[in-house]
Short mmCIF file of C-alpha atoms and ligand atoms in Angstrom, two decimals:
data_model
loop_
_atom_site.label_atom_id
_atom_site.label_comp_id
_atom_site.label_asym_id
_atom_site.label_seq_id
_atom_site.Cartn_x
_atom_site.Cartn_y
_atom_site.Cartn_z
CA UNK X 1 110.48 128.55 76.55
CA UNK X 2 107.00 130.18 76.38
CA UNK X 3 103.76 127.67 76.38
CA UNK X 4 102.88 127.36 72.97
CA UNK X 5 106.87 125.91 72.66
CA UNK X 6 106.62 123.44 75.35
CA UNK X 7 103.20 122.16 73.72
CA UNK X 8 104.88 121.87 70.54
CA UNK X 9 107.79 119.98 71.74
CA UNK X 10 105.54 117.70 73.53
CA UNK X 11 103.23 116.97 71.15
CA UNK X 12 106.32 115.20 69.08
CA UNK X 13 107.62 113.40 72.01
CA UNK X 14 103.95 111.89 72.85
CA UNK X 15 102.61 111.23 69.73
CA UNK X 16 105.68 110.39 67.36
CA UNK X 17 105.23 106.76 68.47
CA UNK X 18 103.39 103.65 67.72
CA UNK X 19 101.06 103.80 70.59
CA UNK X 20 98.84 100.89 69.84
CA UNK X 21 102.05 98.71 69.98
CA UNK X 22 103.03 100.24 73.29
CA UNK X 23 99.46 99.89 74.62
CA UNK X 24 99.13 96.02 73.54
CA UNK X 25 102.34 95.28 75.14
CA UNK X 26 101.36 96.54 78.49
CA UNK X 27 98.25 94.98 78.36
CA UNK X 28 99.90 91.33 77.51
CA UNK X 29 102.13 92.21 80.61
CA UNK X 30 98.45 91.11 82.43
CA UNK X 31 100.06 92.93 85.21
CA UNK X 32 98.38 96.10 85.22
CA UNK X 33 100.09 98.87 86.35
CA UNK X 34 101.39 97.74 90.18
CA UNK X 35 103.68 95.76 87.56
CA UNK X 36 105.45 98.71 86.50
CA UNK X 37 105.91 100.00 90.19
CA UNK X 38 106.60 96.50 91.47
CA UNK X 39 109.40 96.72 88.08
CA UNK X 40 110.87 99.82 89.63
CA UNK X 41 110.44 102.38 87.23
CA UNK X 42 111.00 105.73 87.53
CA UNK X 43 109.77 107.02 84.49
CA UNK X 44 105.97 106.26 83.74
CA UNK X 45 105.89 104.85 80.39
CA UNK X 46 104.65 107.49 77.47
CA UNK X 47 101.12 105.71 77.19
CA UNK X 48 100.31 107.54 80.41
CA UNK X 49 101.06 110.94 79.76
CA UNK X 50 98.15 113.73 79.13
CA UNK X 51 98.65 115.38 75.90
CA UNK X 52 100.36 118.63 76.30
CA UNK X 53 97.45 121.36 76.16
CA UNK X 54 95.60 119.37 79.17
CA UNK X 55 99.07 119.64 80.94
CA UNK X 56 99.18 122.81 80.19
CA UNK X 57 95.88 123.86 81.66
CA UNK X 58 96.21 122.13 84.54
CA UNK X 59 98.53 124.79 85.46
CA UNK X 60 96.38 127.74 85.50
CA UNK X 61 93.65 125.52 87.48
CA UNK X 62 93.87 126.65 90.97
CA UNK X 63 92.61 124.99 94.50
CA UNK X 64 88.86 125.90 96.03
CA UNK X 65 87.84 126.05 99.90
CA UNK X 66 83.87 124.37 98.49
CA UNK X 67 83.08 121.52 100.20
CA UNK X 68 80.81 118.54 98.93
CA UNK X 69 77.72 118.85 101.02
CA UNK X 70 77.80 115.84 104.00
CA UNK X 71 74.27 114.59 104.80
CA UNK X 72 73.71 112.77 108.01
CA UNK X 73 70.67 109.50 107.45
CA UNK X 74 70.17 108.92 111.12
CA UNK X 75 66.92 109.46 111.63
CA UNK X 76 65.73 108.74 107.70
CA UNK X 77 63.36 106.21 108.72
CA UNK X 78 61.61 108.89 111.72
CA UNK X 79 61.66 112.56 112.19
CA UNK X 80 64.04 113.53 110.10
CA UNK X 81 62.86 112.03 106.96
CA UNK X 82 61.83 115.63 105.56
CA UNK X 83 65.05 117.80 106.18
CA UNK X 84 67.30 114.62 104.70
CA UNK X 85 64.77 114.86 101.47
CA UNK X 86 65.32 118.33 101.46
CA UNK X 87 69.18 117.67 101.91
CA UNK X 88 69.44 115.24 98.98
CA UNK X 89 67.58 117.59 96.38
CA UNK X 90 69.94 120.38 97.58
CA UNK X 91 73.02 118.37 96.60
CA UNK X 92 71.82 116.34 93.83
CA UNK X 93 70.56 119.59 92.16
CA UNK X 94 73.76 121.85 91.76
CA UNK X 95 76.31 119.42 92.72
CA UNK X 96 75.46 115.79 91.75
CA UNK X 97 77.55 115.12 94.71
CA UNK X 98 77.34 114.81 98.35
CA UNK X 99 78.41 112.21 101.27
CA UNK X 100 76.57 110.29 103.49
CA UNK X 101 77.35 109.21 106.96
CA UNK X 102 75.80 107.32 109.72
CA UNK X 103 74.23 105.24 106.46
CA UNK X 104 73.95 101.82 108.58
CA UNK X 105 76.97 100.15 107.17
CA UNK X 106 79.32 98.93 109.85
CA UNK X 107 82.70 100.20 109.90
CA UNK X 108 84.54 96.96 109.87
CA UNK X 109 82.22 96.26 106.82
CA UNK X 110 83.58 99.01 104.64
CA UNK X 111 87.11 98.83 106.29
CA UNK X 112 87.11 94.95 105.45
CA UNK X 113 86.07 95.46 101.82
CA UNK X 114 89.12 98.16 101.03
CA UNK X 115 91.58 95.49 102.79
CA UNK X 116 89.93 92.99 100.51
CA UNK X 117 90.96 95.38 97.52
CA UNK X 118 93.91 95.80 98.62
CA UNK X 119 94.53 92.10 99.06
CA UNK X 120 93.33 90.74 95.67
CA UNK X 121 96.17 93.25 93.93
CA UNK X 122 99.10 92.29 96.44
CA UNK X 123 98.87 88.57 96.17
CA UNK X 124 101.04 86.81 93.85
CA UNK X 125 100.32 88.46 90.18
CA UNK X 126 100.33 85.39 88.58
CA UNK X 127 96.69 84.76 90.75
CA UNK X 128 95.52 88.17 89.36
CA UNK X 129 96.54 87.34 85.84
CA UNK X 130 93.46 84.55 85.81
CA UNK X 131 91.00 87.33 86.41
CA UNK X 132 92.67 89.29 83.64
CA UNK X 133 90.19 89.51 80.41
CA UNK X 134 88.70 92.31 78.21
CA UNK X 135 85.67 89.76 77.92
CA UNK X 136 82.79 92.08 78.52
CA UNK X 137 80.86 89.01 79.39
CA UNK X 138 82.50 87.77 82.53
CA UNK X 139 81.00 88.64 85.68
CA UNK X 140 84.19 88.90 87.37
CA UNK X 141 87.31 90.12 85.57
CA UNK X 142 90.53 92.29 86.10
CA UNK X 143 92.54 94.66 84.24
CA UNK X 144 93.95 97.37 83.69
CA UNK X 145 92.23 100.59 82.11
CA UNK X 146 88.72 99.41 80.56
CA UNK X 147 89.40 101.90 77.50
CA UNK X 148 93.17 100.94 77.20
CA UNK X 149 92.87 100.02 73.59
CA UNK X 150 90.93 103.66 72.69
CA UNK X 151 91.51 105.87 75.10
CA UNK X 152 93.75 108.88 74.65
CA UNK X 153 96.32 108.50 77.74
CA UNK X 154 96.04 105.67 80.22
CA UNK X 155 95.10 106.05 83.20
CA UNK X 156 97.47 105.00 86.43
CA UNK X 157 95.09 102.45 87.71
CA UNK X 158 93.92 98.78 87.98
CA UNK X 159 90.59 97.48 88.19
CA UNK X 160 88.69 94.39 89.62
CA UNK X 161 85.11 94.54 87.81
CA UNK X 162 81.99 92.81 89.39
CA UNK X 163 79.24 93.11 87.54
CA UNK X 164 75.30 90.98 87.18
CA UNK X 165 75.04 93.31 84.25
CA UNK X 166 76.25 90.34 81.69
CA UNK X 167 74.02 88.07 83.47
CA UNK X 168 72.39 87.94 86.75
CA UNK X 169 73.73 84.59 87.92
CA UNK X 170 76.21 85.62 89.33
CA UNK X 171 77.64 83.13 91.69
CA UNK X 172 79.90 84.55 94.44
CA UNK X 173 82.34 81.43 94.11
CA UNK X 174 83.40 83.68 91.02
CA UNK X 175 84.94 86.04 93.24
CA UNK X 176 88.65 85.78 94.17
CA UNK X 177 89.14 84.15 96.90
CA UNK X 178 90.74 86.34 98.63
CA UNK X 179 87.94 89.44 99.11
CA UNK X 180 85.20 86.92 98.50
CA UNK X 181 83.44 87.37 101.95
CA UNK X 182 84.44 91.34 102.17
CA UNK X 183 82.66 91.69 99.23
CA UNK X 184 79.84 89.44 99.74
CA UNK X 185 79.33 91.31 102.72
CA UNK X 186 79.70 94.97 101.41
CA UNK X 187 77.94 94.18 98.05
CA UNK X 188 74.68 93.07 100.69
CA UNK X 189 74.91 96.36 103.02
CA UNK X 190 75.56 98.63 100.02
CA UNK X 191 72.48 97.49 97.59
CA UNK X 192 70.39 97.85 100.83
CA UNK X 193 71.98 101.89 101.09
CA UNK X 194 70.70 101.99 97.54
CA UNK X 195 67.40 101.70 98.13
CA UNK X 196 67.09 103.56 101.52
CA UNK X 197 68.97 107.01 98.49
CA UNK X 198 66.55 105.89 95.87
CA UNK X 199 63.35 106.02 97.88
CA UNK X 200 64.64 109.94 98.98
CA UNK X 201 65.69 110.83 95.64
CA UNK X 202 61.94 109.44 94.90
CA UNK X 203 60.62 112.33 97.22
CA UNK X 204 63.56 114.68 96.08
CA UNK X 205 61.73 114.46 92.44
CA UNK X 206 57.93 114.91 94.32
CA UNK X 207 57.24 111.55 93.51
CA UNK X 208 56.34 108.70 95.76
CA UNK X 209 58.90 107.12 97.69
CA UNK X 210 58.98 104.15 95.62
CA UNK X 211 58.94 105.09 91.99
CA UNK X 212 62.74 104.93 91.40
CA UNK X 213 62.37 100.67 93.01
CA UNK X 214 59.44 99.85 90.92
CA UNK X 215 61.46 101.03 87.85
CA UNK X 216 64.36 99.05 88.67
CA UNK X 217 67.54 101.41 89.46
CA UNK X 218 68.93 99.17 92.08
CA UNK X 219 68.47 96.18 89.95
CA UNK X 220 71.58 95.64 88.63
CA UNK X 221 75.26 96.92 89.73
CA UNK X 222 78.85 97.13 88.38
CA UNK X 223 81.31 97.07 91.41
CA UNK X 224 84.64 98.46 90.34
CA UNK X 225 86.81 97.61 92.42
CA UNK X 226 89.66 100.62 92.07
CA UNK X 227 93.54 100.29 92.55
CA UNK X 228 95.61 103.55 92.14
CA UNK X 229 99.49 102.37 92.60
CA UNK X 230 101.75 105.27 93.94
CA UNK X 231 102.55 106.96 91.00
CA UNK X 232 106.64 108.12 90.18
CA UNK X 233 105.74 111.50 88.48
CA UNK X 234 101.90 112.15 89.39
CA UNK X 235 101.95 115.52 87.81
CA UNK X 236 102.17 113.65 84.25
CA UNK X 237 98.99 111.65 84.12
CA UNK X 238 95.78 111.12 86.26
CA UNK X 239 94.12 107.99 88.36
CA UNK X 240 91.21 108.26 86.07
CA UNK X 241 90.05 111.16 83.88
CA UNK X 242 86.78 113.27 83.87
CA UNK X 243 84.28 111.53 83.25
CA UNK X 244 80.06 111.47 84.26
CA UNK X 245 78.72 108.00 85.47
CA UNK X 246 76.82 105.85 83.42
CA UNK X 247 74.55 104.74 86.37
CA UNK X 248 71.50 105.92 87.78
CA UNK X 249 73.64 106.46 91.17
CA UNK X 250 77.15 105.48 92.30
CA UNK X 251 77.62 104.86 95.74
CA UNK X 252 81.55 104.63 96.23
CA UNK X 253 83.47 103.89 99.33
CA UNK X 254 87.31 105.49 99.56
CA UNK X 255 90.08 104.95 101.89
CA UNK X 256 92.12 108.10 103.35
CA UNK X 257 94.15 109.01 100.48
CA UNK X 258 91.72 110.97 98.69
CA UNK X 259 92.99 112.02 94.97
CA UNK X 260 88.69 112.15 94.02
CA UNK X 261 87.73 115.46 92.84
CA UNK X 262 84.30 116.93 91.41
CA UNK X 263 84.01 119.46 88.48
CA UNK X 264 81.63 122.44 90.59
CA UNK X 265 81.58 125.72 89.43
CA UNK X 266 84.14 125.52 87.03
CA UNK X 267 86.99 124.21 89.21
CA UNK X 268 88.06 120.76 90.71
CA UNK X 269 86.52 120.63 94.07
CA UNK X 270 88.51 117.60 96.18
CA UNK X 271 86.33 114.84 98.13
CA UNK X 272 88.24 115.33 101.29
CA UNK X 273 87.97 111.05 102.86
CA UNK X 274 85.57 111.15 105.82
CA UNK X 275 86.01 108.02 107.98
CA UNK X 276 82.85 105.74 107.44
CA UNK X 277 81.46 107.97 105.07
CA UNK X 278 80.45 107.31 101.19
CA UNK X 279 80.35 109.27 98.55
CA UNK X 280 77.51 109.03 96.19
CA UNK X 281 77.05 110.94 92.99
CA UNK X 282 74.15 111.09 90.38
CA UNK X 283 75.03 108.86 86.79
CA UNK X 284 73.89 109.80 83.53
CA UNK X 285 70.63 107.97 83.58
CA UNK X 286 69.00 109.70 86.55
CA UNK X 287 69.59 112.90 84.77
CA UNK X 288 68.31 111.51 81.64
CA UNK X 289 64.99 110.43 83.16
CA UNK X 290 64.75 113.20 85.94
CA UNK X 291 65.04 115.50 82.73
CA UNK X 292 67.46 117.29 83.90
CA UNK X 293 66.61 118.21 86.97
CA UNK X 294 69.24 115.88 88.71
CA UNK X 295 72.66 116.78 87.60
CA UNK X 296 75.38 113.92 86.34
CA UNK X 297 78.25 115.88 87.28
CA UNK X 298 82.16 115.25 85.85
CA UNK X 299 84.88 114.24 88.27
CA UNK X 300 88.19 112.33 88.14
CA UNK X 301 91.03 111.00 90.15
CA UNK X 302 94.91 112.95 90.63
CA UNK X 303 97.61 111.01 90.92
CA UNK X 304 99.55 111.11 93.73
CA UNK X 305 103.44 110.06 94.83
CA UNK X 306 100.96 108.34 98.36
CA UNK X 307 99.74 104.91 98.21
CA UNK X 308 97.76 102.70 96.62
CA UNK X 309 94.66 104.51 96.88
CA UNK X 310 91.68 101.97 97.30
CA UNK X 311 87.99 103.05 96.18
CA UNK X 312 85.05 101.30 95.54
CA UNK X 313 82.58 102.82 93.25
CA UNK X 314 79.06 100.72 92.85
CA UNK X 315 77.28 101.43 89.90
CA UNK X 316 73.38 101.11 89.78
CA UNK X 317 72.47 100.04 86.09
CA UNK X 318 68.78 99.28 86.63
CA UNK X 319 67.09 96.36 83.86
CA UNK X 320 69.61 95.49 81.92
CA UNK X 321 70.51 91.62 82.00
CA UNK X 322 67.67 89.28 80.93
CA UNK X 323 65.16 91.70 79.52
CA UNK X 324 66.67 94.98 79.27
CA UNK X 325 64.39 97.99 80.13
CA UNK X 326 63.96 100.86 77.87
CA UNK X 327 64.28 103.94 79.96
CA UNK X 328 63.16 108.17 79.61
CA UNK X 329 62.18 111.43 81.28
CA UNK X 330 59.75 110.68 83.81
CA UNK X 331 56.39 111.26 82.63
CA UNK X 332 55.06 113.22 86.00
CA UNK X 333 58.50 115.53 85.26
CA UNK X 334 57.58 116.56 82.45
CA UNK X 335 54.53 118.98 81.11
CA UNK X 336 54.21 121.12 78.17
CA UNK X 337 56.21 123.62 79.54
CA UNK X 338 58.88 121.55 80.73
CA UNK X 339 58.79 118.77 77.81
CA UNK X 340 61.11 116.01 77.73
CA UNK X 341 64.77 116.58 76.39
CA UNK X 342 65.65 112.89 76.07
CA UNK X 343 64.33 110.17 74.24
CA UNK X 344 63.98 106.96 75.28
CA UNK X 345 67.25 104.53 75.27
CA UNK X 346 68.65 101.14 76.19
CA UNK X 347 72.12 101.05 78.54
CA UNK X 348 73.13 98.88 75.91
CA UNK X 349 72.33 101.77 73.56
CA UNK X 350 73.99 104.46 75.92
CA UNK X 351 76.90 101.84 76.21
CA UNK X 352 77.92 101.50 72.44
CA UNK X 353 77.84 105.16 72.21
CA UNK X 354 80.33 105.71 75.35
CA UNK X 355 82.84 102.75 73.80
CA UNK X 356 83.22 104.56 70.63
CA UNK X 357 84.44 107.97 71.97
CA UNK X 358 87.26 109.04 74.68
CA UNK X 359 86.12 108.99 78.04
CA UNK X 360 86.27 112.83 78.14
CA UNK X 361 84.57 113.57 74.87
CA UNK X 362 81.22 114.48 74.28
CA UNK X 363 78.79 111.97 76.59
CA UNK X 364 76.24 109.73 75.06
CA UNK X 365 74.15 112.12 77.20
CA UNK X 366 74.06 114.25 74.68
CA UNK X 367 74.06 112.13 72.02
CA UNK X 368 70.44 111.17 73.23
CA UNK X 369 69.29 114.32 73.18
CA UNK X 370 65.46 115.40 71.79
C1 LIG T 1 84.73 105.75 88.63
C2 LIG T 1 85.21 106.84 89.52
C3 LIG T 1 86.43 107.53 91.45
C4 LIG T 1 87.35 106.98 92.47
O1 LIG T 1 85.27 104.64 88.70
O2 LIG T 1 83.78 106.02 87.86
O3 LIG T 1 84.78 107.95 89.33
O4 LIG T 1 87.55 107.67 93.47
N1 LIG T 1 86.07 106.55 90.50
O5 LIG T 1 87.89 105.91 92.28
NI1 LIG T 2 83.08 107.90 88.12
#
């Protein structure tokens, strides 16, 4: 059978079906996907596999020796100030990537947060199923797949959203009980990271070390707290697909597994795990208003046979809750030779754009193009 057969035969077998049936039935399961593992099955129901010309593809995508640069922040706040700048606008430039270590977060704080994780989605499901909403609202809610309802193909993954985007009360007695001081703690060490990256990406731009603060990127966050359940037939379906971040910056903490990989140069470049390192990436809105010059690069998650995987991705939103800040190119980044390429938007503006398409398709990046 040559290719264009097997996507042919495929395409029946995925799409011959009433998804939207199959897709409100898992979700009323309010078990998220460790429910079909912890069920036993061996094959991963249709909902979660890629159409057939992605599958395809995939294999004639072949593995790369690159390497996400690794910056080291000791010294950010002395000598070394100047080389880490210069660091930062190397990676943020091309790659939109890079990890940090020696960042100031204790160990036991990031190892304590991923055992938190891991916690809240082993106890008894029926404690989960409380958190379990679709209610954009909530602070604090759990499911499974945030597009479920209009995505293309699930993804094989739960999630455990915190968020002071819906409101900026939020109370940590929300929290489950269970990772409630893990992530008090980590939530506290990792806004304070976000500052120390937004003051260099500040200098990164030639601007002054606080412009990115007095605008508000570390304002507001969206923790999602990320649960990948070992996955039966991993070559079917993916953890999460390729996407860009709708942040300003993600700062995301990973356990050993890896499974993260970045779109560079036209391949998928893995983010090999580095013990007490972070990842952090560049979101759509630091692009937007660094006009470009900051790249919001595409990456996903594989599936894999090993785990759960455990990740941690904070999202920094800026303004949003309350009154909601209208954002742009940077006026000192722009000139008449360089003018702006964005207008300015509203996340909630960016937002209602992303909901209406696949996660994959064209990003409201575009969409807010001059
Ligand atoms: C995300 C994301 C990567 C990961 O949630 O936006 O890219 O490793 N997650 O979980
Ligand atoms: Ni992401």
């Amino acid at each position: 059978m040559d290719i264009s057969d097997a996507s042919r035969t495929t395409t029946q077998t995925v799409t011959d079906y009433d998804r939207a049936k199959e897709v409100q039935a898992f979700d009323d399961t309010k078990a998220g996907v460790k429910g079909l593992v912890d069920a036993g099955i061996v094959n991963i129901p249709r909902i979660f596999i890629r159409p057939p010309e992605e599958l395809v593809e995939e294999l004639t995508s072949h593995q790369t020796n690159f390497q996400v640069p690794v910056i080291d922040l000791d010294g950010v706040r002395g000598n070394k100030l100047e080389e880490i700048v210069d660091q930062v606008r190397a990676a943020a430039e091309p790659w939109g990537f890079f990890q940090v270590v020696n960042h100031g977060i204790p160990l036991n704080v990031l190892e304590e947060m991923i055992e938190g994780i891991r916690k809240f989605n082993e106890q008894d499901v029926e404690l989960k199923k409380e958190f379990y909403t679709r209610d954009q609202t909530r602070n604090v809610r759990f499911n499974s797949n945030f597009d479920l309802h209009y995505s293309r193909t699930a993804n094989w993954r739960d999630t455990l959203t915190i968020s002071t985007v819906a409101s900026t009360n939020l109370d940590p007695n929300e929290y489950p009980e269970v990772c409630r001081d893990a992530a008090r703690e980590y939530i506290k060490n990792v806004t304070k990271l976000a500052e120390t990256l937004f003051e260099l990406l500040s200098l990164a731009l030639g601007l002054k070390a606080e412009h990115l603060l007095e605008i508000g990127c570390p304002k507001e966050y969206i923790l999602l707290c990320q649960y990948y359940p070992p996955c039966p037939q991993p070559d079917l379906t993916l953890g999460a697909t390729g996407h860009s971040d709708p942040s300003f910056l993600t700062i995301l903490l990973q356990d050993q597994i890896g499974g993260l990989q970045v779109f560079h140069d036209n391949q998928w470049v893995g983010v090999q795990p580095i013990v007490g390192g972070l990842v952090v990436n560049i979101g759509d809105f630091l692009q937007i208003i660094s006009n470009d010059k900051f790249k919001s690069v595409k990456h996903r998650v594989v599936a894999s046979q090993v785990g759960p995987r455990v990740s941690v991705p904070c999202f920094f939103m800026g303004h949003n809750a309350e009154i909601p800040k209208s954002y742009g190119p940077i006026k000192e980044l722009t000139s008449a030779e360089n003018p702006p390429i964005y207008r300015d938007f509203l996340a909630s503006e960016y937002f209602s754009k992303r909901f209406s398409t696949v996660l994959d398709d064209n990003s409201p990046l575009h969409q807010l193009k001059l």
